[in-house]
Amino acid sequence: MKFNQLTKIFALSLLVVVSACKKYGYEVPDGYPDNSQNVADGTVDTNMKVIDKSMYAKARVFPGLVDQSEPRVKDAQFTLDLNFTDQTAQNLRISVAPSPQYSTGYYAAPGELIKIIVPAGIEGLTVQIGAHTDNLAGKSPLLRDPLIYNRKLLVAGVNYIRNLYGGHIYILATFAYANPVTFTISGAVVSPDFILGQSTDADWVNKVKASQVPWLELRTKRVIFTIPRDKVIASFSSSEPFTNPTLAMTKWNDVFDLDYNAWMGLSDNAPDIRDRSPQSQWRGILDIQLTNGYGHNGFPFVGTNDSEWFKSFTSVNNLNTSIGQWGSYHEFGHNCQQGSVWSWSTLGETTNNLFSFKVANRIGADYNILHPAVSSGFPESITYASGTGIKNFDTDAFMTDNNKGPFRRITPFVQIFEKYGYGAMTYLYNQARHADRLNSSDITKHNFVYEKLSDYAQIDLAPFFDAWGISISDAVALKVSAKYPMLTNQVWTYNPLNKTGGAAEISFAPSVTVSSTQSNEGSPAAMLDNNTSTYWHSQYSPAPSTAQGYPYTIVYSENKRMSVKGMYFFPRNSTAQRVKNIEILVSSDNIGFTSVGTTQIPNAFSRYEFVFPNGPVYGKFFKVLLKDGWNTPVASFPYAAMAELGVIK
């Protein structure tokens, strides 16, 4: 009885559902509409004999075809060590870090199907065909198709993939495996790659000559370059044949080991992952068309496929002298910039070039020949730093010049390296990786560099930063001044090109500037001579073109930041030009001033001291605003004079 009742209820429910579906125009057996138009009995492309030649014409242009005479492998095996530490750009706080991309040593011919067998239990892998990953969508005119690489997620078992343009075959890893993984591959051809420590020069040259693969790789522990075979072949009959890859790639490995990783304070076995060198190789590649410029950074870094970039990868002479290496070091340097912590906004084309000087310093190369703009940019910028007046490192036209500006901005960094050691950069990078927070503004980045370089040098470098017009905050300057003695030598005059200068002592003698002075009666310097019978006098003859009178300004400075309790004044021994009401303001850059108090100077020939009402202030420039005088009426005799003034420390 219960069974019949339940049956009736179920049948009634089904009728309601069907009725509802019909009511709204749907007749879906399982309740889920399928508008995908997928063929239910579709099959996976597994016919290894079929070649899709639909893009042959474009692949022939780039990256090139693979001759049918080149043997295709069948059930060949290769083993990869996937036990890596994924070192991210976030960990290192740099722009770009190399990702786990593993070269297999195989190349896929355009349109041909590749079969890869992945062992059981292995997941999280992707296969990529094609080394050229620049997406040229939107570029016009196009020299090659915009997208010529593809990727496919791998599963345990048999996998198939084809790329209509062909290219090197890579395995991309999501996470590490403790034990090496062995893959089986069919349908690919062997790439005549050079592997430092495994390949011999003569054997490699023979393989390149015998191969019909259009691109090959030069592989070391630290870096991999992807270059065209035809340029390698052409070099064999040139004045600098590329037949010694062991020497060239050993030098390249040293560059990345010593001048990139080690200079940034990275090592393979560092206990803190933030200090661990990238476990994957950096990569560089040549392409006939780029998304941006003649070369650009990224993973991989991309250079234009011409003879100059080819030589920058392969020329031992270039590597021995640093001539012709500026572009490659420049782009890899972009990858390593710490823009989120200390490399501020105007240093985008500057701090990346510091690596060129590190390499040159290590190999003893002449800085003058690194780049044409260096030999003139350094002396010009030293003249700028040695000048007087208000300077702004970030906005002055001299520094923002499109051609020379980046090279002029390099100078202060190289001066610090040369005078205090290239380890200053290592310290800066280490401190940036371990900083509690990122810096979002230029001033906080200025402060970071100032404080950390002062820590490294064990000297308060505030005068150096002031000379260059690099603004720093008073609070940070006060903190640093409490720890270290003040810089006493004019390091900003040191010329790294000829190793001269920088030894002259800094003058901390008091100085004053005034808004008005009478040339034949009373120099501003008279206020600093400790003689109350001499004085400064505002201008009265010849009469200015506009009405001359109060307010006047006097700016006092000892050419260094310091803590000041107050100021003293000694009026002229004459009642006619005695100042009455004044306001005192303080600044560290002679631009932005903050008021610290107002007072009235007594109408007497005696020293008057004004102690700042809110305690000592910290600054470099002390502006005295002279508002009026004791003469009545002031309008009939609007002149000012002062015998002495100074600060109370």
XYZ file of C-alpha atoms in Angstrom:
649
model
C 0.000 0.000 0.000
C 2.844 2.373 0.920
C 4.717 1.443 -2.244
C 1.730 2.326 -4.440
C 1.317 5.634 -2.658
C 4.990 6.579 -3.162
C 4.772 5.567 -6.791
C 1.834 7.863 -7.323
C 3.637 10.766 -5.660
C 6.760 10.266 -7.829
C 4.714 10.025 -11.009
C 2.825 13.158 -10.111
C 6.085 15.042 -9.462
C 7.507 13.940 -12.793
C 4.353 15.077 -14.551
C 4.613 18.505 -12.927
C 8.253 18.886 -14.053
C 7.522 17.804 -17.603
C 4.487 20.030 -17.721
C 6.536 22.946 -16.436
C 9.189 22.356 -19.070
C 6.604 22.242 -21.815
C 4.893 25.298 -20.409
C 8.102 27.355 -20.850
C 9.088 25.815 -24.172
C 11.842 23.483 -22.936
C 11.991 19.755 -23.481
C 15.276 18.735 -21.840
C 15.552 15.077 -20.761
C 18.052 15.657 -17.963
C 17.135 19.238 -17.103
C 20.321 20.823 -18.581
C 20.206 22.468 -22.025
C 23.268 21.922 -24.258
C 23.825 24.585 -26.900
C 27.549 23.904 -27.318
C 27.047 22.077 -30.628
C 29.748 19.619 -29.584
C 29.739 16.333 -31.440
C 28.973 13.632 -28.924
C 31.276 11.095 -30.562
C 34.192 13.553 -31.252
C 37.713 12.103 -31.334
C 41.137 13.395 -30.235
C 43.633 14.156 -33.009
C 46.109 11.285 -32.708
C 47.146 10.614 -36.310
C 50.891 11.283 -36.265
C 51.060 11.022 -40.052
C 48.811 14.002 -40.689
C 50.636 17.336 -41.109
C 48.588 20.509 -40.931
C 50.237 22.693 -43.570
C 47.721 25.532 -43.350
C 50.346 27.939 -41.906
C 53.359 26.707 -43.849
C 53.711 29.925 -45.809
C 53.766 32.045 -42.652
C 55.906 29.579 -40.715
C 58.424 29.652 -43.559
C 58.809 33.411 -42.974
C 59.159 32.940 -39.216
C 60.317 31.014 -37.287
C 61.158 28.685 -40.198
C 60.410 25.217 -41.512
C 62.102 21.939 -40.622
C 63.232 19.887 -43.594
C 61.596 16.476 -43.964
C 65.059 14.919 -44.027
C 65.515 15.799 -40.355
C 64.810 12.601 -38.356
C 61.665 12.611 -36.219
C 62.119 10.733 -32.984
C 59.883 7.882 -31.878
C 59.465 6.942 -28.227
C 62.583 8.877 -27.250
C 63.023 9.587 -23.567
C 64.224 12.685 -21.745
C 64.532 13.290 -18.021
C 63.993 16.604 -16.215
C 64.901 17.530 -12.668
C 61.764 19.337 -11.521
C 62.903 19.739 -7.917
C 62.946 23.546 -7.922
C 62.178 26.424 -5.598
C 59.804 28.760 -7.392
C 61.483 32.094 -6.774
C 58.935 34.778 -7.576
C 59.322 38.446 -8.373
C 57.280 39.165 -5.242
C 59.812 37.332 -3.068
C 62.739 39.139 -4.650
C 60.821 42.412 -5.011
C 62.082 42.799 -8.554
C 60.221 43.451 -11.812
C 60.499 39.995 -13.385
C 61.841 36.667 -12.169
C 62.484 33.550 -14.271
C 59.743 30.940 -13.996
C 60.114 27.128 -14.053
C 60.411 26.597 -17.814
C 62.401 23.511 -18.753
C 64.071 22.975 -22.114
C 63.558 19.464 -23.460
C 66.129 19.629 -26.236
C 63.423 18.907 -28.828
C 61.840 21.006 -31.547
C 58.415 20.596 -33.151
C 58.211 20.995 -36.922
C 55.377 23.315 -38.085
C 51.994 21.570 -38.185
C 53.312 18.188 -37.053
C 51.730 16.330 -34.143
C 53.855 15.752 -31.050
C 53.128 12.897 -28.672
C 54.275 13.147 -25.058
C 53.788 10.425 -22.459
C 53.768 11.609 -18.853
C 54.417 9.086 -16.047
C 51.599 8.154 -13.694
C 51.178 10.392 -10.671
C 52.726 13.456 -12.332
C 50.438 16.484 -12.452
C 50.592 20.245 -12.708
C 52.666 20.353 -15.897
C 52.106 22.223 -19.146
C 53.763 21.712 -22.504
C 54.671 24.787 -24.556
C 55.673 24.749 -28.200
C 57.411 27.900 -29.371
C 60.021 30.087 -27.685
C 58.759 33.360 -29.175
C 56.043 34.530 -26.808
C 55.749 38.185 -27.796
C 52.107 38.773 -28.769
C 52.134 41.269 -31.645
C 48.367 41.783 -31.748
C 47.657 45.342 -32.822
C 51.065 45.901 -34.457
C 51.087 47.174 -38.008
C 52.637 46.264 -40.320
C 53.229 42.718 -39.123
C 56.464 40.918 -39.961
C 55.142 37.669 -38.520
C 51.858 36.378 -37.163
C 50.991 37.888 -33.751
C 50.848 34.643 -31.777
C 53.118 31.764 -32.761
C 53.341 29.677 -29.600
C 50.809 27.495 -27.813
C 50.431 25.660 -24.514
C 48.495 22.649 -23.347
C 47.954 21.157 -19.911
C 49.560 17.743 -19.570
C 47.914 14.767 -17.904
C 49.413 11.491 -16.799
C 49.485 9.202 -19.822
C 49.444 10.078 -23.509
C 49.197 13.720 -24.652
C 49.128 15.229 -28.129
C 49.894 18.785 -29.230
C 50.773 20.512 -32.474
C 51.824 24.069 -33.292
C 51.202 25.301 -36.827
C 54.373 27.422 -36.631
C 56.584 24.893 -34.825
C 59.134 25.730 -32.186
C 61.116 24.490 -29.217
C 59.288 22.188 -26.827
C 59.235 23.146 -23.140
C 57.768 21.732 -19.964
C 56.347 24.313 -17.562
C 56.041 23.221 -13.950
C 53.532 24.397 -11.360
C 55.127 22.665 -8.395
C 58.243 20.644 -7.690
C 58.916 16.903 -7.687
C 61.640 15.496 -5.463
C 62.746 12.892 -8.000
C 63.625 13.416 -11.681
C 60.758 12.776 -14.101
C 61.255 10.841 -17.342
C 59.043 11.639 -20.346
C 58.604 9.836 -23.646
C 58.282 11.881 -26.840
C 57.518 11.106 -30.466
C 57.261 13.220 -33.616
C 59.806 15.875 -32.603
C 63.289 16.581 -33.946
C 66.435 17.081 -31.907
C 67.499 20.703 -31.413
C 71.278 21.202 -31.796
C 71.529 22.947 -28.420
C 74.763 23.747 -26.652
C 74.756 22.814 -22.954
C 77.626 24.200 -20.897
C 79.445 21.360 -19.144
C 77.939 18.684 -21.385
C 78.617 19.746 -24.978
C 82.031 20.128 -26.571
C 82.682 22.939 -29.011
C 83.705 20.759 -31.974
C 80.855 18.317 -31.543
C 78.364 21.153 -31.257
C 79.663 22.853 -34.427
C 79.228 19.591 -36.339
C 75.688 19.148 -35.005
C 74.735 22.674 -36.042
C 76.087 22.128 -39.539
C 74.211 18.839 -39.896
C 70.920 20.092 -38.464
C 67.959 21.510 -40.358
C 66.312 22.969 -37.240
C 65.919 26.765 -37.626
C 66.518 27.712 -33.974
C 68.729 26.387 -31.206
C 69.516 27.114 -27.572
C 72.692 28.008 -25.688
C 72.154 26.703 -22.177
C 73.958 27.312 -18.887
C 72.959 26.962 -15.246
C 72.002 30.629 -15.038
C 70.896 31.720 -18.503
C 69.578 30.335 -21.790
C 69.714 32.109 -25.144
C 67.552 31.147 -28.121
C 69.244 32.100 -31.392
C 68.726 31.371 -35.126
C 70.807 28.616 -36.653
C 71.359 30.554 -39.881
C 73.257 33.299 -38.016
C 75.414 30.698 -36.305
C 76.218 29.129 -39.692
C 76.995 32.560 -41.180
C 79.333 33.347 -38.293
C 81.543 30.359 -39.131
C 82.913 32.257 -42.141
C 82.998 35.682 -40.474
C 85.826 37.592 -38.789
C 84.561 36.371 -35.405
C 83.264 32.821 -35.899
C 81.072 31.535 -33.101
C 82.883 28.238 -32.662
C 83.781 28.606 -28.981
C 80.453 28.512 -27.133
C 82.143 27.035 -24.046
C 84.135 30.210 -23.467
C 81.279 32.572 -24.329
C 78.681 30.803 -22.225
C 81.082 30.388 -19.295
C 81.474 34.148 -19.281
C 77.715 34.626 -19.546
C 77.141 32.247 -16.676
C 79.613 34.289 -14.616
C 77.763 37.489 -15.459
C 74.500 36.136 -14.110
C 76.113 34.331 -11.215
C 78.336 37.188 -10.039
C 76.948 40.412 -11.466
C 73.221 39.800 -11.232
C 72.437 37.140 -8.625
C 75.379 37.648 -6.275
C 75.355 41.439 -6.617
C 71.723 41.382 -5.531
C 72.754 39.243 -2.559
C 71.239 36.001 -3.844
C 72.708 32.530 -3.378
C 71.514 29.000 -4.106
C 71.462 27.763 -0.523
C 70.304 30.830 1.372
C 68.165 29.753 4.354
C 65.670 32.541 3.697
C 63.842 32.055 0.403
C 63.908 35.813 -0.138
C 67.685 35.583 -0.496
C 67.715 32.511 -2.709
C 68.826 32.860 -6.310
C 66.308 31.945 -9.015
C 66.320 28.182 -9.547
C 65.257 28.569 -13.163
C 67.420 30.144 -15.827
C 66.999 33.646 -17.122
C 66.173 33.601 -20.830
C 66.963 35.793 -23.794
C 65.667 35.422 -27.334
C 65.881 37.129 -30.720
C 62.783 37.971 -32.769
C 62.150 39.718 -36.092
C 59.493 41.964 -34.528
C 59.002 43.087 -30.935
C 56.053 44.379 -28.984
C 58.179 47.313 -27.903
C 61.351 48.937 -29.174
C 64.644 47.481 -30.323
C 64.758 45.281 -27.237
C 62.627 44.848 -24.144
C 62.777 43.110 -20.814
C 60.601 40.275 -19.599
C 60.752 36.514 -19.448
C 62.236 35.964 -21.871
C 64.077 39.175 -22.635
C 63.714 39.919 -26.368
C 66.189 41.519 -28.760
C 65.860 42.264 -32.443
C 67.117 39.459 -34.664
C 70.030 41.312 -36.225
C 73.810 40.974 -36.190
C 74.299 43.366 -33.268
C 72.004 41.506 -30.897
C 73.381 38.176 -32.107
C 76.903 39.359 -31.247
C 75.722 40.597 -27.867
C 74.804 36.994 -27.054
C 77.746 35.236 -28.671
C 80.788 37.530 -28.991
C 83.630 36.713 -26.593
C 85.220 40.045 -27.473
C 82.062 41.848 -26.368
C 81.993 39.909 -23.123
C 85.678 40.635 -22.463
C 85.350 44.381 -22.948
C 81.639 45.123 -22.281
C 81.549 46.832 -25.702
C 78.257 46.008 -27.390
C 76.785 44.506 -24.213
C 74.911 47.583 -23.026
C 71.604 46.502 -24.605
C 71.527 42.986 -23.166
C 72.701 44.086 -19.710
C 70.220 46.956 -19.908
C 67.201 44.722 -20.533
C 68.136 42.088 -17.986
C 68.745 44.963 -15.591
C 65.137 46.066 -16.097
C 64.032 42.650 -14.862
C 66.027 43.154 -11.674
C 64.868 46.660 -10.730
C 63.286 47.055 -7.286
C 60.807 49.728 -8.244
C 58.443 48.925 -5.393
C 61.009 49.728 -2.704
C 63.783 52.107 -3.777
C 64.163 52.660 -7.526
C 61.961 55.728 -7.815
C 59.930 56.906 -10.794
C 62.608 58.870 -12.654
C 65.134 56.023 -12.441
C 63.306 53.712 -14.848
C 66.093 53.918 -17.435
C 68.868 54.402 -14.877
C 69.109 51.767 -12.152
C 68.831 48.955 -14.706
C 72.114 50.167 -16.210
C 74.037 49.846 -12.956
C 74.652 46.183 -13.771
C 76.750 47.234 -16.778
C 79.126 49.038 -14.424
C 79.261 46.066 -12.090
C 80.338 43.779 -14.940
C 82.832 46.357 -16.206
C 84.264 46.801 -12.713
C 84.739 43.049 -12.286
C 86.452 42.475 -15.635
C 88.431 45.725 -15.574
C 86.722 47.263 -18.613
C 86.942 50.962 -19.396
C 83.759 52.765 -18.333
C 84.249 55.315 -21.123
C 83.432 52.760 -23.812
C 80.351 51.219 -22.215
C 78.045 53.639 -24.012
C 78.682 56.841 -26.038
C 76.649 58.931 -23.584
C 78.640 57.839 -20.530
C 81.869 59.668 -21.373
C 80.090 63.021 -21.598
C 77.202 62.371 -19.213
C 79.375 61.785 -16.161
C 81.438 65.024 -16.334
C 78.329 67.058 -17.151
C 76.430 65.675 -14.195
C 79.369 66.272 -11.847
C 79.306 69.922 -12.883
C 75.597 69.969 -12.087
C 76.110 68.479 -8.626
C 78.966 70.882 -7.905
C 76.849 73.915 -8.717
C 75.091 76.139 -6.226
C 71.457 77.112 -5.954
C 68.304 75.070 -5.741
C 68.442 71.726 -7.559
C 65.929 68.965 -8.147
C 67.362 65.657 -9.334
C 63.980 64.460 -10.580
C 62.563 67.497 -12.369
C 65.415 69.758 -13.517
C 65.599 69.979 -17.296
C 69.260 68.996 -17.176
C 68.317 65.664 -15.618
C 65.194 65.007 -17.669
C 66.933 65.342 -21.036
C 65.669 62.396 -23.084
C 69.078 61.484 -24.489
C 71.485 62.068 -21.616
C 69.268 62.258 -18.552
C 69.373 58.525 -17.695
C 73.180 58.507 -17.955
C 73.527 61.635 -15.845
C 71.395 60.041 -13.141
C 73.690 57.012 -13.056
C 76.599 59.115 -11.815
C 75.758 59.415 -8.086
C 75.217 55.661 -7.767
C 78.514 54.797 -9.448
C 80.258 57.405 -7.276
C 79.001 55.632 -4.149
C 80.063 52.223 -5.505
C 83.514 53.488 -6.434
C 84.144 55.338 -3.170
C 82.545 52.938 -0.684
C 82.434 49.614 -2.504
C 80.159 47.813 -4.933
C 78.766 45.918 -1.970
C 76.582 48.979 -1.383
C 74.240 47.657 -4.073
C 74.104 44.231 -2.437
C 73.211 45.832 0.882
C 70.529 47.939 -0.790
C 68.928 44.902 -2.448
C 69.074 42.815 0.729
C 67.491 45.555 2.785
C 64.776 46.055 0.165
C 63.845 42.369 0.136
C 63.554 42.330 3.908
C 61.889 45.717 4.339
C 58.713 45.672 6.413
C 56.747 47.439 3.718
C 56.858 48.643 0.134
C 57.300 52.316 -0.691
C 54.621 53.977 -2.778
C 56.083 57.480 -3.195
C 59.324 58.874 -4.555
C 60.219 60.661 -1.317
C 59.982 57.439 0.700
C 62.199 55.755 -1.897
C 64.681 58.652 -1.681
C 64.692 58.200 2.085
C 65.239 54.453 1.794
C 68.273 54.836 -0.471
C 69.710 57.640 1.690
C 69.330 55.720 4.931
C 70.564 52.369 3.620
C 73.579 53.777 1.780
C 74.460 55.783 4.907
C 74.176 52.578 6.931
C 76.507 50.827 4.517
C 79.070 53.640 4.432
C 78.686 54.341 8.170
C 78.562 58.041 7.249
C 75.682 60.492 7.084
C 75.417 61.054 3.330
C 72.946 63.955 3.601
C 75.397 66.469 2.022
C 75.838 64.097 -0.929
C 72.089 63.838 -1.489
C 71.720 67.603 -1.078
C 74.438 68.253 -3.656
C 72.544 66.101 -6.147
C 69.208 67.695 -5.324
C 67.738 64.378 -4.142
C 65.232 65.414 -1.503
C 65.133 63.561 1.820
C 62.836 63.944 4.802
C 63.984 65.757 7.920
C 62.817 62.962 10.204
C 64.975 60.399 8.387
C 67.927 62.791 8.176
C 67.696 63.424 11.923
C 67.629 59.679 12.559
C 70.711 59.086 10.409
C 72.608 62.068 11.849
C 72.173 60.595 15.314
C 73.963 57.402 14.207
C 76.837 58.548 12.001
C 79.291 61.411 11.557
C 78.540 63.862 8.762
C 80.168 63.371 5.358
C 83.163 65.705 5.166
C 84.385 65.259 1.569
C 82.791 66.356 -1.699
C 82.197 62.835 -3.002
C 79.841 64.231 -5.666
C 82.881 65.659 -7.501
C 84.489 62.228 -7.964
C 84.791 61.186 -11.613
C 84.533 57.388 -12.029
C 85.843 57.664 -15.589
C 89.341 58.775 -14.552
C 89.193 57.995 -10.815
C 89.886 61.600 -9.772
C 88.225 64.127 -7.479
C 85.951 63.691 -4.525
C 88.557 64.437 -1.840
C 88.031 68.163 -1.268
C 86.581 69.028 2.115
C 83.029 70.286 2.420
C 82.754 73.820 3.731
C 80.304 74.150 6.582
C 81.016 77.854 7.060
C 77.905 79.989 7.635
C 76.548 81.882 4.643
C 73.697 84.311 4.061
C 71.680 85.463 1.099
C 69.466 88.554 1.149
C 66.623 89.886 -0.940
C 68.132 93.393 -1.119
C 71.560 94.892 -0.489
C 73.331 98.201 -0.978
C 76.501 97.493 -2.930
C 78.485 100.425 -1.608
C 77.385 100.168 2.014
C 77.087 96.962 3.910
C 77.748 93.501 2.502
C 75.599 90.545 3.659
C 78.850 88.859 4.765
C 79.243 91.605 7.399
C 76.540 89.862 9.429
C 78.889 86.888 9.872
C 82.208 88.591 10.706
C 81.703 88.844 14.486
C 82.170 92.595 14.229
C 79.232 94.709 15.407
C 80.596 97.832 13.744
C 80.062 96.360 10.270
C 76.601 95.674 8.928
C 74.374 94.721 6.039
C 72.130 97.393 4.561
C 69.209 97.028 2.174
C 69.344 98.842 -1.158
C 68.474 102.517 -1.291
C 70.514 103.868 -4.231
C 70.085 103.802 -7.101
C 66.402 103.567 -6.462
C 64.873 100.313 -7.748
C 62.353 100.443 -10.574
C 59.684 99.355 -8.126
C 59.069 100.552 -4.599
C 61.751 99.101 -2.319
C 60.904 98.409 1.267
C 59.725 95.916 3.809
C 59.445 92.980 3.901
C 63.068 91.885 3.363
C 64.388 88.361 3.712
C 67.661 86.937 4.994
C 68.416 83.217 4.533
C 71.075 81.766 6.831
C 72.705 78.355 6.272
C 75.724 76.366 7.378
C 75.441 74.012 4.390
C 74.249 71.111 6.520
C 71.157 69.966 8.320
C 71.306 70.596 12.048
C 69.220 70.964 15.173
C 68.788 74.608 16.191
C 67.327 75.981 19.424
C 66.919 79.559 18.259
C 68.553 82.562 16.574
C 70.353 85.693 17.767
C 70.427 89.190 16.253
C 72.537 92.295 16.773
C 71.082 95.483 15.212
C 73.187 98.215 13.623
C 74.462 100.951 15.905
C 72.038 103.406 14.332
C 68.375 103.810 15.080
C 67.463 104.701 11.515
C 67.454 101.178 10.037
C 66.706 98.932 12.995
C 64.401 96.002 12.312
C 61.366 95.512 14.547
C 59.055 92.556 13.847
C 60.386 89.368 12.300
C 59.258 85.837 11.506
C 61.631 82.858 11.315
C 61.043 79.911 8.982
C 63.011 76.699 8.463
C 63.621 74.468 5.428
C 65.854 71.615 4.351
C 65.709 72.325 0.622
C 65.386 76.130 0.470
C 62.039 75.670 -1.234
C 59.378 74.670 1.258
C 59.615 76.674 4.487
C 57.792 76.174 7.783
C 57.277 78.970 10.301
C 58.800 78.361 13.719
C 57.889 81.625 15.425
C 57.601 85.409 15.401
C 59.286 87.918 17.661
C 60.214 91.576 18.067
C 63.843 92.693 18.096
C 64.370 95.408 20.762
C 65.319 98.898 19.574
C 68.770 98.684 21.085
C 72.391 98.180 20.068
C 72.728 94.825 21.848
C 72.510 91.114 21.186
C 68.971 89.709 21.206
C 68.328 85.968 21.452
C 65.103 84.344 20.359
C 64.574 80.778 21.561
C 62.054 78.910 19.443
C 58.848 78.562 21.470
C 58.190 74.898 20.569
C 61.699 73.621 21.095
C 64.610 72.926 18.713
C 63.952 72.612 14.987
C 65.855 70.585 12.417
C 66.799 72.086 9.087
C 69.417 73.478 6.756
C 68.056 76.890 5.780
C 66.733 79.492 8.226
C 64.799 82.326 6.640
C 64.341 85.546 8.590
C 61.424 87.575 7.284
C 61.919 91.256 8.226
C 58.400 92.679 8.391
C 58.987 96.299 9.488
C 61.333 98.653 11.333
C 61.307 100.957 14.354
C 61.211 104.095 12.202
C 57.968 106.054 12.322
C 56.471 106.191 9.848
C 58.163 103.222 8.168
C 56.874 104.254 4.764
C 59.051 107.366 4.775
C 62.227 105.455 5.596
C 61.710 101.786 4.564
C 65.283 100.549 4.926
C 66.784 97.775 7.048
C 70.207 96.976 8.462
C 71.716 94.246 10.651
C 75.148 93.978 12.245
C 75.181 90.281 13.241
C 72.985 87.191 13.233
C 73.379 83.462 13.720
C 71.834 80.305 15.154
C 71.792 79.012 18.710
C 72.633 75.297 18.735
